[in-house]
Structures are given as C-alpha cells and as structure tokens.
mmCIF file with all atom_site columns, C-alpha atoms in Angstrom:
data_model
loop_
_atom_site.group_PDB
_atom_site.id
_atom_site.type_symbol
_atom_site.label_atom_id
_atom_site.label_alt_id
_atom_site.label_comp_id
_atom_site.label_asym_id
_atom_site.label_entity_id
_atom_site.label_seq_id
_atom_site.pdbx_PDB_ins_code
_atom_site.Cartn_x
_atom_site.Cartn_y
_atom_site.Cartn_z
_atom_site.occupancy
_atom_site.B_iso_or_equiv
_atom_site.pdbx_formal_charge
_atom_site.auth_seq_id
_atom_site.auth_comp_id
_atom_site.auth_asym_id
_atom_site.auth_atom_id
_atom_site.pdbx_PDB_model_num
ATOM 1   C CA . UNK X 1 1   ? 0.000   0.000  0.000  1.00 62.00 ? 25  UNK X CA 1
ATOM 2   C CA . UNK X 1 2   ? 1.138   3.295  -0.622 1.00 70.00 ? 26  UNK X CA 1
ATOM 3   C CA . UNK X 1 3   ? 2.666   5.748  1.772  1.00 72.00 ? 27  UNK X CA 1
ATOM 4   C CA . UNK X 1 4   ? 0.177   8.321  0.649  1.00 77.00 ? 28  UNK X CA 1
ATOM 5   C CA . UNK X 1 5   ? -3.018  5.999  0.550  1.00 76.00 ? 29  UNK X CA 1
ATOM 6   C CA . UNK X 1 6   ? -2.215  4.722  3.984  1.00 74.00 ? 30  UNK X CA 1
ATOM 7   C CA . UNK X 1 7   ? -2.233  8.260  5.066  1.00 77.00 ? 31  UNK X CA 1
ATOM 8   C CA . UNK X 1 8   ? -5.526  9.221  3.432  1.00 82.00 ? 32  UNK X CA 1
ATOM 9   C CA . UNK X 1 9   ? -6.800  5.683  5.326  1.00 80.00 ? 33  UNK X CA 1
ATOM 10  C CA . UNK X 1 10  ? -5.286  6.849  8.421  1.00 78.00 ? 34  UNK X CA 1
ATOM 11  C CA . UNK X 1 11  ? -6.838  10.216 8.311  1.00 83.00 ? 35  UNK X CA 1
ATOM 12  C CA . UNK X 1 12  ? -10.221 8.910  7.401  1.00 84.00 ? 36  UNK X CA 1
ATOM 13  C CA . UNK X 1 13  ? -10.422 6.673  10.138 1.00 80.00 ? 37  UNK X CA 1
ATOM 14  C CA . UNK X 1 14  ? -8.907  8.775  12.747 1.00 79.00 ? 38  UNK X CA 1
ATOM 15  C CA . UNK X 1 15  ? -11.417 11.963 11.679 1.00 83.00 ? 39  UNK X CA 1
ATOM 16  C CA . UNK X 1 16  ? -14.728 9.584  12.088 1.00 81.00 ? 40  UNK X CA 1
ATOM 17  C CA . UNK X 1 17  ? -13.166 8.375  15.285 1.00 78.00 ? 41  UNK X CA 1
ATOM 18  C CA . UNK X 1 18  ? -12.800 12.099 16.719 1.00 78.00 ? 42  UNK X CA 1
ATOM 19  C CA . UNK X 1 19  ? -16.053 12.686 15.719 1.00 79.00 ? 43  UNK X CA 1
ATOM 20  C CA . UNK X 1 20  ? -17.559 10.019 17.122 1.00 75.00 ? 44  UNK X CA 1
ATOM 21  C CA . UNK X 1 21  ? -15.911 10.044 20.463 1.00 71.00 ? 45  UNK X CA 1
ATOM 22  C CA . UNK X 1 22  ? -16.189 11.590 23.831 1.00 68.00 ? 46  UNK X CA 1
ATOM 23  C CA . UNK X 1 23  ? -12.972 10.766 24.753 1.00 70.00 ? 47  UNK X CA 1
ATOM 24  C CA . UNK X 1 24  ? -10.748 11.226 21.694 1.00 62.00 ? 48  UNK X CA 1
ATOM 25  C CA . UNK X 1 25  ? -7.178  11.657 23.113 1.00 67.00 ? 49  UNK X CA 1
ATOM 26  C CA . UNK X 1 26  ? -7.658  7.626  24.612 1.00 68.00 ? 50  UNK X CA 1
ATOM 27  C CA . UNK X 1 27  ? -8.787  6.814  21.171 1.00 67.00 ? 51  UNK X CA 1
ATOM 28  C CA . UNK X 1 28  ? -6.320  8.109  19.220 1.00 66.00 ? 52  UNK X CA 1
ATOM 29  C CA . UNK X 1 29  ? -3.166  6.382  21.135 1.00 73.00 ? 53  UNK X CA 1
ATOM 30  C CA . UNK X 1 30  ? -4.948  2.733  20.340 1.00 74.00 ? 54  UNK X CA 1
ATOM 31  C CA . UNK X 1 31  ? -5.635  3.947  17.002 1.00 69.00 ? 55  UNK X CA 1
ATOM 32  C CA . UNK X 1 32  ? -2.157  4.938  15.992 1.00 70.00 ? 56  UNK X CA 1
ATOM 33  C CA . UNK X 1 33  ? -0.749  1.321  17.282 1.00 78.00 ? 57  UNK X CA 1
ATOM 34  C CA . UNK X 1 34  ? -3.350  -0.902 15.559 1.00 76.00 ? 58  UNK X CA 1
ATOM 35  C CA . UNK X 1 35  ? -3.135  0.778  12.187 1.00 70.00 ? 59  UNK X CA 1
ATOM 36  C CA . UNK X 1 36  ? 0.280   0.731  12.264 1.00 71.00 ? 60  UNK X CA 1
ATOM 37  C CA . UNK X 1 37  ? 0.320   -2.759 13.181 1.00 76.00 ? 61  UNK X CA 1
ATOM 38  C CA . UNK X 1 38  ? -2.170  -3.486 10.454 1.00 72.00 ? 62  UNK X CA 1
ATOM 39  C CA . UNK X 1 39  ? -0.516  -1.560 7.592  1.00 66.00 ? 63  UNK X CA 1
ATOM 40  C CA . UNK X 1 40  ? 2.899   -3.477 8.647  1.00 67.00 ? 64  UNK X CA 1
ATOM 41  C CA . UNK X 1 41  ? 0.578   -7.002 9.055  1.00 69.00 ? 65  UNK X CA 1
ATOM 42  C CA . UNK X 1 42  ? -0.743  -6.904 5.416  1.00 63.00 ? 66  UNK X CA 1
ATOM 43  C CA . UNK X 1 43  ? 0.226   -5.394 2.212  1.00 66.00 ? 67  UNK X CA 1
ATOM 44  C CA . UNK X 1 44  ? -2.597  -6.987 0.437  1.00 71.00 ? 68  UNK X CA 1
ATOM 45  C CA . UNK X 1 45  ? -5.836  -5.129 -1.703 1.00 75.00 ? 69  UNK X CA 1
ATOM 46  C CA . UNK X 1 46  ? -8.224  -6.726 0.723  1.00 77.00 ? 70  UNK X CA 1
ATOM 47  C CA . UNK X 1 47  ? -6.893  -5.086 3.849  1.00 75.00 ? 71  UNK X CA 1
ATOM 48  C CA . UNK X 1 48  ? -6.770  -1.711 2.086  1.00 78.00 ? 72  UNK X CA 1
ATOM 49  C CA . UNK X 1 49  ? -10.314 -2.987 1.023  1.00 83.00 ? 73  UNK X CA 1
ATOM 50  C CA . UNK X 1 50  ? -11.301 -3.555 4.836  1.00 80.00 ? 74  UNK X CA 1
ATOM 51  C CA . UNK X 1 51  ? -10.364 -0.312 5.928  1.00 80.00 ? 75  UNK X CA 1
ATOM 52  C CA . UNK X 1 52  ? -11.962 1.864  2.998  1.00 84.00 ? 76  UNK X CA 1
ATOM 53  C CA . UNK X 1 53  ? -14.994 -0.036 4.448  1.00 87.00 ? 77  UNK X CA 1
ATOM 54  C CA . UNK X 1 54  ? -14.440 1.033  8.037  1.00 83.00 ? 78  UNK X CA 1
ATOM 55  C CA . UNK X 1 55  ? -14.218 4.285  7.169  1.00 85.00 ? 79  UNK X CA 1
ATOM 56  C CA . UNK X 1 56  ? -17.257 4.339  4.984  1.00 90.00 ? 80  UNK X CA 1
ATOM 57  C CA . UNK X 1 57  ? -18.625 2.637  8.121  1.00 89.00 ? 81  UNK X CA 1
ATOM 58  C CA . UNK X 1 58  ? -17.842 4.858  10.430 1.00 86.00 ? 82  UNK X CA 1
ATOM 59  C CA . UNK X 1 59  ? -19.111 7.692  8.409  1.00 90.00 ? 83  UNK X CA 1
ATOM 60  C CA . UNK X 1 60  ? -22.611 6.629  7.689  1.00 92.00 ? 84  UNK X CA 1
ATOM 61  C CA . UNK X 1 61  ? -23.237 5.861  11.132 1.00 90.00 ? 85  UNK X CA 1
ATOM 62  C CA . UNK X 1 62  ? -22.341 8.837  11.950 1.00 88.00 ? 86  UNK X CA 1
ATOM 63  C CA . UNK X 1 63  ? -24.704 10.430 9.753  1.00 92.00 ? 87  UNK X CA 1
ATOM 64  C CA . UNK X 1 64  ? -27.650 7.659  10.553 1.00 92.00 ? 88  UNK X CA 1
ATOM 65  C CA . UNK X 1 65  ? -27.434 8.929  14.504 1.00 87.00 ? 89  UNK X CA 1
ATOM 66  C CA . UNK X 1 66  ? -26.986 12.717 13.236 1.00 88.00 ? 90  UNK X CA 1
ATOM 67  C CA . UNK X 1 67  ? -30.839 11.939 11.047 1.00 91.00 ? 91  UNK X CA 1
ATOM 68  C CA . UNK X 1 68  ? -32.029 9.624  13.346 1.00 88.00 ? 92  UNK X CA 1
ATOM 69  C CA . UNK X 1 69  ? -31.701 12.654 15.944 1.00 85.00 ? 93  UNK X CA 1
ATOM 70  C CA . UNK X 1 70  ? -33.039 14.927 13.393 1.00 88.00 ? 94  UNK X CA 1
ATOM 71  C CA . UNK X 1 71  ? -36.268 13.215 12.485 1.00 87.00 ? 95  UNK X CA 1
ATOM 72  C CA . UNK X 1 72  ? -37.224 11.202 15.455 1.00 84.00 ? 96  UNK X CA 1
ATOM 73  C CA . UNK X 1 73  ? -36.507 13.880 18.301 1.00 78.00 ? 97  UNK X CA 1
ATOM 74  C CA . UNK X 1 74  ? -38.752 11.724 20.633 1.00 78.00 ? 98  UNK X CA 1
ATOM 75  C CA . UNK X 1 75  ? -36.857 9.040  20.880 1.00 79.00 ? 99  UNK X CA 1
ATOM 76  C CA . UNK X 1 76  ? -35.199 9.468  24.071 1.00 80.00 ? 100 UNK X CA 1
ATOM 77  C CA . UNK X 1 77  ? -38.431 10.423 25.843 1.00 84.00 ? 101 UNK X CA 1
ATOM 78  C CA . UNK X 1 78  ? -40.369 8.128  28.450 1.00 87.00 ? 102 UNK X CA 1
ATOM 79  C CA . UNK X 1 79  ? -43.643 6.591  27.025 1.00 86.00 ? 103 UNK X CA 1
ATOM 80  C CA . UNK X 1 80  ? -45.693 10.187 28.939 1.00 86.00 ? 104 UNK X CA 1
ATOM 81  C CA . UNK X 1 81  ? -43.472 12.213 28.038 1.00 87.00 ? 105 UNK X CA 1
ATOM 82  C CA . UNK X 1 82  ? -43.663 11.075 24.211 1.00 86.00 ? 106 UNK X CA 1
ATOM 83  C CA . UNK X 1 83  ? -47.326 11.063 24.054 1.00 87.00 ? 107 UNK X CA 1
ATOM 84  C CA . UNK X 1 84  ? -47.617 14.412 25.812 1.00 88.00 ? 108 UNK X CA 1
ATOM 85  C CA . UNK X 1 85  ? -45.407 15.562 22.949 1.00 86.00 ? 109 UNK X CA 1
ATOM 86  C CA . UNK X 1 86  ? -47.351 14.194 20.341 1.00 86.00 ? 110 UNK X CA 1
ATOM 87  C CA . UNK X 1 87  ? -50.663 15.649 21.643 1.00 89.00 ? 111 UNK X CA 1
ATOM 88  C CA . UNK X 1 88  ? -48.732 18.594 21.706 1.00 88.00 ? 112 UNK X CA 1
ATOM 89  C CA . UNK X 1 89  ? -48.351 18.770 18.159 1.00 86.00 ? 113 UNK X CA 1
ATOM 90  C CA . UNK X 1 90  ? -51.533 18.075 16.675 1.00 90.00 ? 114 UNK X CA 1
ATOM 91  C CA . UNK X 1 91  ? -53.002 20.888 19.246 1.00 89.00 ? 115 UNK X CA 1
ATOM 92  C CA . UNK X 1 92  ? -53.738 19.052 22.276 1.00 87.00 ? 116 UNK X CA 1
ATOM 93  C CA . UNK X 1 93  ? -53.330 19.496 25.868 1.00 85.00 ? 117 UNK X CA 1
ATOM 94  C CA . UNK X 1 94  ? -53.118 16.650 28.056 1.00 81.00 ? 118 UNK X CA 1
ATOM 95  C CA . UNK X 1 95  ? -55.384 16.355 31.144 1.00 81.00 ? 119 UNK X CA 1
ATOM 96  C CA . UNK X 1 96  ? -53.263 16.269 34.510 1.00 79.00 ? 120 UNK X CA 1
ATOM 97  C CA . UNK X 1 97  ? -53.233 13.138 36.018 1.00 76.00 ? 121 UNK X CA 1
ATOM 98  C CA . UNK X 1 98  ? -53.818 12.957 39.328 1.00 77.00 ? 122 UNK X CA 1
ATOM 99  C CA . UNK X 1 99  ? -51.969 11.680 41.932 1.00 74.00 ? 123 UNK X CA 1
ATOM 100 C CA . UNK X 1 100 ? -52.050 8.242  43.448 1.00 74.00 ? 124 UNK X CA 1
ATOM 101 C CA . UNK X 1 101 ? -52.954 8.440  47.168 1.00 68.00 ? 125 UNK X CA 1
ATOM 102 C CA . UNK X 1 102 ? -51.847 5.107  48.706 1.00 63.00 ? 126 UNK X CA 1
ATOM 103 C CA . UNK X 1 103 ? -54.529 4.773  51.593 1.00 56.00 ? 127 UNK X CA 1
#
C-alpha cells in the first residue's frame, strides 16, 4: 500500500473516530498502534479494502445517529413524556393526572 493511501486511510479513520468520540485523546493512542500494526501485518488489496470499508462505516453511522436525531426527536423520551409531545403537536393538551394516594 502506498505511503500516501495509507495516510488518506489513516486520516479517514482517525477523523470519524474524533467525531464520534467523547474521549478522543484515549482513542487516538490505540488507534495509531493498531493501524500501524495493520498496515505493517498486510500489504494486500483486501486489507486496504477492509479499511476503505471502516471508514465508509464509520461515516454513515455517523450520519444515521446525526438523522435519526433529526427526524425522530422523541426518541429518548419516556412513554408520557412522548405522548404528551405528540398531543402537543396536533393541538392538544393533556389532562393532569392525578396523583395516586396510597390509603
């Protein structure tokens, strides 16, 4: 593999990685050993191959969270809370609930 194409590899991978992580300065240390154990494992089309697919990877599921996030905003809500906020939308108020008095 070229010099050049492992860099553009390296780079690829290691921006998705950043942007995916909350921690990136832990990622980046394991990063730098296992590509450079990889590109010095294999020389072959298929492991240049493998990684043009991890990056691709990567990089759509970064965009699938970014739409999913986009699109379907209620989907870290509790079951009340997400039906509140779809009543919400279509015009609706939603009665109070009263409390539970345990007697």
């Amino acid at each position: 593999m070229p010099r050049s194409q492992q860099a553009q590899l390296y780079r690829g991978i290691l921006r998705e990685f950043r942007r995916a992580a909350t921690q990136p300065g832990q990622i980046n240390r394991r990063l730098i050993s296992k590509f450079r154990a990889l590109a010095a494992q294999s020389q072959s089309d298929s492991a240049i191959q493998d990684l043009q697919n991890s990056v691709l990877f990567l990089k759509s599921q970064r965009e699938y969270t970014t739409l999913l996030e986009r699109y379907n905003p209620l989907i870290d809500l509790t079951a009340e809370e997400r039906i509140e906020a779809t009543a919400r939308r279509v015009g609706l108020n939603m009665p109070k609930t009263p409390a539970t008095d345990d007697r």
